[in-house]
Structures are given as C-alpha cells and as structure tokens.
CSV table of C-alpha atoms and ligand atoms in Angstrom, one decimal:
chain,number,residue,atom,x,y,z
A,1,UNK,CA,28.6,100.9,103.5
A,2,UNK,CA,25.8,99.5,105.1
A,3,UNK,CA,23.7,102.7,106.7
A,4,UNK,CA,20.7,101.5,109.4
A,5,UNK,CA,17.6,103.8,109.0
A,6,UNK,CA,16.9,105.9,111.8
A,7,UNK,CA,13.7,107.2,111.6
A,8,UNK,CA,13.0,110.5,113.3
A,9,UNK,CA,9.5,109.1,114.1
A,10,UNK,CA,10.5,106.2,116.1
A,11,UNK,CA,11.2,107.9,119.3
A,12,UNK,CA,7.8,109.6,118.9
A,13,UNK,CA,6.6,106.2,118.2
A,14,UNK,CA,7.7,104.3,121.0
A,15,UNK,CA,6.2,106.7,123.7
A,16,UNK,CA,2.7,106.9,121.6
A,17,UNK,CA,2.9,110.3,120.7
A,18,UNK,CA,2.5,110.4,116.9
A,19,UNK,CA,-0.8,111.8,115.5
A,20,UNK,CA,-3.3,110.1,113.9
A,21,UNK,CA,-2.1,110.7,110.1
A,22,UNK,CA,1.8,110.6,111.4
A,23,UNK,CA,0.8,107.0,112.9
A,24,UNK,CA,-0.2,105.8,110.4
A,25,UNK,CA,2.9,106.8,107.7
A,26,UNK,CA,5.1,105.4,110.0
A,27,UNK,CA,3.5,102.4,110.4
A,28,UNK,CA,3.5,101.8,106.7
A,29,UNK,CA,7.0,102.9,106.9
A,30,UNK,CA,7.9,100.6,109.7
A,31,UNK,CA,6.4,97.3,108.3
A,32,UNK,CA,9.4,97.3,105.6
A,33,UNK,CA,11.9,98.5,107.7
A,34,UNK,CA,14.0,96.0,109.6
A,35,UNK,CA,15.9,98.5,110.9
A,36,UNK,CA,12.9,100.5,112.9
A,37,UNK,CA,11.4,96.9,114.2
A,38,UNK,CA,14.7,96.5,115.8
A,39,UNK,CA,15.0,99.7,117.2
A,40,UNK,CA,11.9,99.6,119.1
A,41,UNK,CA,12.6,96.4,119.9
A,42,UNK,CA,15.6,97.6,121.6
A,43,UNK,CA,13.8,100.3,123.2
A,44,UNK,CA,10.8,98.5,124.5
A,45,UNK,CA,13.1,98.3,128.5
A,46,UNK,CA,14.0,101.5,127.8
A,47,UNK,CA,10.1,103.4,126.7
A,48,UNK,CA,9.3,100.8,130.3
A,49,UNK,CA,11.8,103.0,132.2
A,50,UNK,CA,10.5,106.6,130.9
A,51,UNK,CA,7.4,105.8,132.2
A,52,UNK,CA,8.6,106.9,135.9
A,53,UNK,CA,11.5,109.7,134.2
A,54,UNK,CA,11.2,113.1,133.7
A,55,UNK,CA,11.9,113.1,130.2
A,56,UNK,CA,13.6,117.1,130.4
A,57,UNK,CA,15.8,116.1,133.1
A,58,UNK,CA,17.0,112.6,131.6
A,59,UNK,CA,17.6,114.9,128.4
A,60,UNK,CA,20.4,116.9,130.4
A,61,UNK,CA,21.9,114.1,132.0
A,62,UNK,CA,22.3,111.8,129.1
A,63,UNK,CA,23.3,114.2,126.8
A,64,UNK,CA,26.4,115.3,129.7
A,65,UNK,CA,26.8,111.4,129.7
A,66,UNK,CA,27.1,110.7,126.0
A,67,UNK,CA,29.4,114.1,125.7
A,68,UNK,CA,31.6,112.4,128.1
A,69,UNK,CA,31.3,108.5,126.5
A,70,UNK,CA,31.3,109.6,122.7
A,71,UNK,CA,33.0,112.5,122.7
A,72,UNK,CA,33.4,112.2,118.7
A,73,UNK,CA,29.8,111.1,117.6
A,74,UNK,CA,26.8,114.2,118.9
A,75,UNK,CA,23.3,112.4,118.3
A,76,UNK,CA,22.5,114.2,115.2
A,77,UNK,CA,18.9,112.2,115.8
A,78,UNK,CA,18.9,114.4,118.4
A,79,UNK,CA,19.5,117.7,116.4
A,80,UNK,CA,16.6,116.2,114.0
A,81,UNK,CA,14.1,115.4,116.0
A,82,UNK,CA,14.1,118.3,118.8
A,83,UNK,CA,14.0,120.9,115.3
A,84,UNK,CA,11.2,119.5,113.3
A,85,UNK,CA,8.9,121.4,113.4
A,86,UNK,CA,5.2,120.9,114.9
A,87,UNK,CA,3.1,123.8,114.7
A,88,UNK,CA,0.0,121.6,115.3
A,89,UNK,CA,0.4,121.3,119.0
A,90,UNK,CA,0.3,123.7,121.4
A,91,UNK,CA,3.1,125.6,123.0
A,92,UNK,CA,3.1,123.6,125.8
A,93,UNK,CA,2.4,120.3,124.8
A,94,UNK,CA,5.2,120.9,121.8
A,95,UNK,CA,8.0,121.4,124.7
A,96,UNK,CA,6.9,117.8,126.7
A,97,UNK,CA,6.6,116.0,123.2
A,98,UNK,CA,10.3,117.2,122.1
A,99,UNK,CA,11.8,116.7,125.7
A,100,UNK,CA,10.4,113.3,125.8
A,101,UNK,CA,11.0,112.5,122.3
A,102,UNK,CA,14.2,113.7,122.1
A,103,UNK,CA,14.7,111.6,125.4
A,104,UNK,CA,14.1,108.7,123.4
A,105,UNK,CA,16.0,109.4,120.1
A,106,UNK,CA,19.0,110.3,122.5
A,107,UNK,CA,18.9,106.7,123.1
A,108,UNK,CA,18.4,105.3,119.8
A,109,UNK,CA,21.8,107.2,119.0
A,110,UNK,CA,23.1,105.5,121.9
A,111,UNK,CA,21.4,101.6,120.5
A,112,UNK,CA,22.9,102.6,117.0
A,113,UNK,CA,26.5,103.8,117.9
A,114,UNK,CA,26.8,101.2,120.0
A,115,UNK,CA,25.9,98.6,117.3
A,116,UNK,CA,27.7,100.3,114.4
A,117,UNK,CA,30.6,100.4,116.4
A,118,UNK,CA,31.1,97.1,118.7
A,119,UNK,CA,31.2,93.9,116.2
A,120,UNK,CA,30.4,91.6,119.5
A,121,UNK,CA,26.5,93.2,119.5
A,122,UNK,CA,24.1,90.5,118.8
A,123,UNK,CA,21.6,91.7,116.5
A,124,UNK,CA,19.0,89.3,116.2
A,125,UNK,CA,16.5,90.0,113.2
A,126,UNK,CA,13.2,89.5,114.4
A,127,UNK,CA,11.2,87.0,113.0
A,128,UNK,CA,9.6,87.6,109.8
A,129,UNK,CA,5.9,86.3,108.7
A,130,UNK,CA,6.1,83.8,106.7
A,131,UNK,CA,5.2,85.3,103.1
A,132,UNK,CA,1.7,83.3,102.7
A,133,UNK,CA,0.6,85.7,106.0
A,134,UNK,CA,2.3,88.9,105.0
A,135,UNK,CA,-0.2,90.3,103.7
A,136,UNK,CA,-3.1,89.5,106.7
A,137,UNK,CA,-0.2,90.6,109.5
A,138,UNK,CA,0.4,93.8,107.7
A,139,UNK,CA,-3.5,95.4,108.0
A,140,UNK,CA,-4.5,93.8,111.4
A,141,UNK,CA,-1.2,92.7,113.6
A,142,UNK,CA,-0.1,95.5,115.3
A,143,UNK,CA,4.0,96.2,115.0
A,144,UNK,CA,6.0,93.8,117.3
A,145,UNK,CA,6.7,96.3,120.3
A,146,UNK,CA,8.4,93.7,122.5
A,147,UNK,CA,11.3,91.2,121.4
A,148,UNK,CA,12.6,88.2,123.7
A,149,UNK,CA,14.7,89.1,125.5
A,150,UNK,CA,17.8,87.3,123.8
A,151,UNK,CA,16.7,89.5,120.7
A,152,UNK,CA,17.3,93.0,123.3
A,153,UNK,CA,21.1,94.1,122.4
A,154,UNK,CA,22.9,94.2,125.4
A,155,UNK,CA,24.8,97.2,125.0
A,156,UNK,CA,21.3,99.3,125.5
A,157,UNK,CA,20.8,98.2,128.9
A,158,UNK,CA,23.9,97.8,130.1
A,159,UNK,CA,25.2,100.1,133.4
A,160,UNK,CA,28.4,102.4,132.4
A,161,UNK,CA,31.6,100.2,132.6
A,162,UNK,CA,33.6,100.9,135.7
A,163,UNK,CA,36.9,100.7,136.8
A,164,UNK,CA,37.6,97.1,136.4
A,165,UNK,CA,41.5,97.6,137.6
A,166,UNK,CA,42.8,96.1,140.5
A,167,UNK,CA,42.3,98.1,143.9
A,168,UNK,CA,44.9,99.9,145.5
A,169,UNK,CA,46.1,97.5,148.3
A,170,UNK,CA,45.1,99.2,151.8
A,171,UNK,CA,48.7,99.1,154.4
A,172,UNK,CA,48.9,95.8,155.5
A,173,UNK,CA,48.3,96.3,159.3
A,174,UNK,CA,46.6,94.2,161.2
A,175,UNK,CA,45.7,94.3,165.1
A,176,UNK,CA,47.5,92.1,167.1
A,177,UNK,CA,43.9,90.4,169.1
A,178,UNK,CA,43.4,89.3,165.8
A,179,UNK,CA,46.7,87.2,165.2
A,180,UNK,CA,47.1,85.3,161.8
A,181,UNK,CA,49.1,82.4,160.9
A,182,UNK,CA,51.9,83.3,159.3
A,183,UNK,CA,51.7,82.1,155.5
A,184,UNK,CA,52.8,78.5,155.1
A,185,UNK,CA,53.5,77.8,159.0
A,186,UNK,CA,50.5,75.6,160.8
A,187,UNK,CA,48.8,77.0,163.7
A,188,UNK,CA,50.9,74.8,166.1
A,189,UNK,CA,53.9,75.8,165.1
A,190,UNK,CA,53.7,79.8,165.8
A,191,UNK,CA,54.9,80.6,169.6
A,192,UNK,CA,53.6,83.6,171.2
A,193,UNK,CA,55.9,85.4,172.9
A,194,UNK,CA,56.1,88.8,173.9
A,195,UNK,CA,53.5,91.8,175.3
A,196,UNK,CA,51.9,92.1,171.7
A,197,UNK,CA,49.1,89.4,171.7
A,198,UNK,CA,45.9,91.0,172.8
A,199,UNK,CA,47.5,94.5,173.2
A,200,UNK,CA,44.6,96.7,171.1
A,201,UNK,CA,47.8,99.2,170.5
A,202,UNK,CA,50.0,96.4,168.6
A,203,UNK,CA,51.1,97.1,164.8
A,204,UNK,CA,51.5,94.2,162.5
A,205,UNK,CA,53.7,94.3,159.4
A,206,UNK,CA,54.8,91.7,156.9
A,207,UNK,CA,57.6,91.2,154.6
A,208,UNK,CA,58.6,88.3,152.5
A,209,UNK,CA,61.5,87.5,150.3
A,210,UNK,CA,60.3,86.0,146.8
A,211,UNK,CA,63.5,84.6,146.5
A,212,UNK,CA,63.8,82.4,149.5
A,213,UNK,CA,60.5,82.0,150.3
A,214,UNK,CA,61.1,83.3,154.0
A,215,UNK,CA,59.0,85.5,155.4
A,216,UNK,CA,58.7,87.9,158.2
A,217,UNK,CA,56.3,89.4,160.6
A,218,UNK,CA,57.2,92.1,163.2
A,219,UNK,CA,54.7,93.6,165.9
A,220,UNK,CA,55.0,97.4,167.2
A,221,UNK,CA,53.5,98.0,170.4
A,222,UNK,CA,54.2,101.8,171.7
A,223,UNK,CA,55.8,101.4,175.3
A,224,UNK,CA,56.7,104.3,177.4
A,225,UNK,CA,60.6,104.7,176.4
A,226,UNK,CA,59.8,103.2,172.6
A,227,UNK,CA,58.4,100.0,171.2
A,228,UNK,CA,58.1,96.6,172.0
A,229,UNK,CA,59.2,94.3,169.0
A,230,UNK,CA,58.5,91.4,168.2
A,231,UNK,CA,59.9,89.4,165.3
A,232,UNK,CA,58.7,86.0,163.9
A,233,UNK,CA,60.8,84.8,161.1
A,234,UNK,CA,59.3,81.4,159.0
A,235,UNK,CA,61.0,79.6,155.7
A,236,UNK,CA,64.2,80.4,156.8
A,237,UNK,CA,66.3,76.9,157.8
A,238,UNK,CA,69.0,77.0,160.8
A,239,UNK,CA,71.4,77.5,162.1
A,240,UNK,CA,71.1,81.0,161.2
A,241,UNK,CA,71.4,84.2,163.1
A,242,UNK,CA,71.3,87.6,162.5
A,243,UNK,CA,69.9,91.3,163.9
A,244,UNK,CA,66.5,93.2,163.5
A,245,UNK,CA,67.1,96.5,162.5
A,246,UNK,CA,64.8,99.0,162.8
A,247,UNK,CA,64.7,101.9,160.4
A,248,UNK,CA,62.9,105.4,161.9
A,249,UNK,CA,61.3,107.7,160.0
A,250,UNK,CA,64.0,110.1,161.0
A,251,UNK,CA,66.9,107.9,159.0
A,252,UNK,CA,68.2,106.6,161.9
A,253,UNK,CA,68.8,103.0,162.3
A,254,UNK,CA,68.7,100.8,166.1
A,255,UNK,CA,69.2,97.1,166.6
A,256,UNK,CA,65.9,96.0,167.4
A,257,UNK,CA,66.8,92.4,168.4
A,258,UNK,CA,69.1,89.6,167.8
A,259,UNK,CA,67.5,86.9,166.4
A,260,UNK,CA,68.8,82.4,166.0
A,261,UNK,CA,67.4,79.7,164.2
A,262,UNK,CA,68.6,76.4,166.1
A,263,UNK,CA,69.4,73.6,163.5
A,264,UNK,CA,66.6,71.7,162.6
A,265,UNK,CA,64.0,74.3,162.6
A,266,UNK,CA,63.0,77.2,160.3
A,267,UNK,CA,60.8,79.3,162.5
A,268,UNK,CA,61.5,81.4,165.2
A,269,UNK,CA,59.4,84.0,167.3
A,270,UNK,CA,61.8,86.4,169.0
A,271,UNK,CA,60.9,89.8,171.5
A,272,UNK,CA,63.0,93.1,171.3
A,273,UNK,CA,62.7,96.7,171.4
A,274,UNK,CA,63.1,100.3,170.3
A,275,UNK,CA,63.8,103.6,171.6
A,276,UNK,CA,61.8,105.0,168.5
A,277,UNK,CA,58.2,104.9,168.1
A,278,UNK,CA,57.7,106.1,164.6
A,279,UNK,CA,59.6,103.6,161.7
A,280,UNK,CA,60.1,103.4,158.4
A,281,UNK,CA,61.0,100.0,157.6
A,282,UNK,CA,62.9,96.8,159.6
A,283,UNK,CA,65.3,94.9,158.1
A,284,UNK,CA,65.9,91.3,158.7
A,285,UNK,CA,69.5,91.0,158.8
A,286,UNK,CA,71.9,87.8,158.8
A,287,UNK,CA,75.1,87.1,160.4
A,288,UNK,CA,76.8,88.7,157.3
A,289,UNK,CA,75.1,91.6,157.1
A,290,UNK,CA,73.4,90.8,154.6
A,291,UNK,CA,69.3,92.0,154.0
A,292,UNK,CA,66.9,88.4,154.3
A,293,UNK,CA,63.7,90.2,154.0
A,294,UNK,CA,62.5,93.8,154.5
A,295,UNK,CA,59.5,94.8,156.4
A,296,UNK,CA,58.0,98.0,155.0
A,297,UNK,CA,56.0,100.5,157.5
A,298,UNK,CA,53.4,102.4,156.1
A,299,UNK,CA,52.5,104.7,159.4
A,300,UNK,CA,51.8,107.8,158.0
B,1,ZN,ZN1,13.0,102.8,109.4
C-alpha cells in the first residue's frame, strides 16, 4: 500500500531550525520527495500560527486533543522526532528545538492521518518544473514553502467539528405583551379578550393536533384565588363545543372553561379560570369527550 514519507526533519524544517549540514541533506532529500513538498505546504498556515504559540504548551494541548480525536493512531512522528538525539546543542536550546519541533510534527501526524484516512482530502500535487529547468531550479530556487491556497488540505486548518445536531427546543412560553398570531389565522381575525394581553405575569402555551390541523393557545395569568384562562382555539370548523380542562401538577383535573364555535367560523377566543395555579397540561375537549388537542405545560 501506498506509504507517504514523513520525514522526521520536516518539522525542524518548517520552523528553520535545521543546522547547516542537516539543511542541506534535507533539502536534497526534499527536492525528490513529493510527499515532504506537500507537507510543508500544508504547514506553511500552520509554522504562520507558531510564530505567536508557545510551542511547549501547544505540545500538551494537542497531544490531550489528538488523544481524544484519534484515540487509535499516537503520532509516532512524535515519539521520533522528540528522541533523536542532538548532542550538538545545548541543554537548553535542545528542550525549545524538541518542544517546538515536536509541536510541528504533532501536526504533520495530524495533516497525514487526516489524508490517509478521509478519501474527500484534496491533495493537489504541486506543480512540478518542467524537466528542461529541473536541473537550474534544483541548485538556486529555494523549496516552494507556500502553496495556493486551493492546494492547502482543508482538513489541516479546519476548527474541531461540533455538535451539528438539532438544539434542544427551549419551553415554548411566551409573554403575553408580546402576543403572536396564532399559526395560520391573519392578524384580523384573533380577538383579544380577557385580562391576559399586556399582563407581564401571563403564560403562553401551544398545542396543535397534526391530524386536524387545529390548534390551540391558552394564557395563564396567576390571580389571587387561581388563574385566569384564556383559550383561543383556530382550524377547528363549527358548530362545535366542548370544555377546557385543566390538568394540575397534583393530578387533579378542573373545567377551565366552556368553549363554542358558531357555524361558519373556525376560531374562537374564549376567557375562563382555575382554582390552581401550578398545571401540568390542558386538554381541549369536545362535546363527546373526546381529546382535540393537548396543551402541554412545562413550569417546572
Ligand atoms: Zn520526504
């Protein structure tokens, strides 16, 4: 199987920290090697970034990152790179070359897992010198350190994936000084009625029936002895009447209101009340007893 070359040099390379002699080997190494040229090419944003990193500190917290990402795949680069030895430098200088280094190669594990493993990374060769001029570009041009940026993978700078999921829906309560049209009914057609509208204390709920299409809206508004209620019903065609029950949080159940839909119309805004203040659910009622549409309560 195909197996990229990753050069233990390149991170070293990429922050211009090879010595002389090293410099030079890998540049002879990195004029044949497709593999290298795209690697610093990918890491050209990247070496840009370092520039204003601590390199020991973005060692820790992309290691703890790629522990968590690629669980099954440790940068052996890594391993390499932050081991071989260099008993030319001194103490010092040895520890800010392999923590910056290793910085780097850290991410060129990242660049090649990410390549070897998605199918959808573009990787662009970059161009090659045409083979009359090989031979002048190789002892005077300098290596391409900067691709296009169509040629950058996109993997390599792009932030960690979050949770794309939909977003739990917040309870659906709105205050009552900011009324809405019910869904499907015109502006016109919605009659206030009742103490809710502009009372900052009103609770608005909403329930619909997918079946029918009808939908209902009831408004709490905390009154001395128990709520105010107030009901407006919409899709639902008269003559049809029916109750609003209320159902409280401690199981028991009241007849908030009767409701009517006069023939001819299929809206109707109605005012009741409650003893209770604290409710689980209403039920929309009809004159069967049967359930039209439930309004859930979510005061917790
Ligand atoms: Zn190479």
């Amino acid at each position: 199987m195909f197996d990229p070359c990753v050069h233990p040099d390149v991170g070293a390379y990429a922050l211009g920290l090879l010595e002389p002699d090293e410099l030079a080997a890998y540049e002879r190494h990195l004029r044949g090697c497709a593999d290298c040229t795209r690697t610093l090419a990918g890491l050209d944003p990247l070496v840009q970034l370092l520039g204003t990193v601590d390199a020991a500190s973005l060692v820790a917290a992309t290691g703890a990152g790629m522990g968590h990402r690629f669980p099954e795949r440790p940068p052996e680069p890594v391993v390499t790179l932050v081991q071989r030895p260099r008993p030319a430098h001194p103490y010092t200088r040895r520890l800010t070359l392999a923590a910056a280094a290793a910085a780097v190669v850290v991410l060129v594990g990242l660049v090649t897992y990410v390549a070897r493993s998605s199918v959808h990374t573009p990787v662009i060769p970059l161009a090659e010198p045409p083979p009359g001029a090989a031979a002048a570009t190789a002892t005077t041009a300098p290596p391409p350190r900067t691709a296009p940026a169509s040629n950058r993978p996109a993997a390599t700078t792009s932030p960690p994936r979050r949770n794309t999921g939909p977003e739990p829906s917040p309870p659906r309560r709105t205050p009552a000084s900011t009324p809405t049209p019910t869904p499907g009914a015109s502006a016109t057609d919605t009659i206030k009625v009742g103490p809710a509208g502009g009372n900052g204390n009103a609770e608005r709920y909403d329930g619909s029936d997918p079946a029918t299409g009808t939908t209902a809206q009831v408004e709490v508004v905390p009154t001395a002895a128990g709520a105010d209620v107030t009901l407006t019903l919409a899709h639902l065609s008269g003559p049809r009447e029916g109750t609003l029950l209320a159902v409280t949080t401690k199981g028991t159940t009241e007849t908030a209101l009767r409701w009517r839909i006069p023939a001819g119309t299929d809206e109707v805004t109605l005012l009741g009340g409650t003893t209770s203040k604290a409710f689980e659910r209403f039920d929309v009622v009809d004159e069967n007893g049967r359930v039209l549409v439930t309004i859930p309560v979510n005061s917790k």
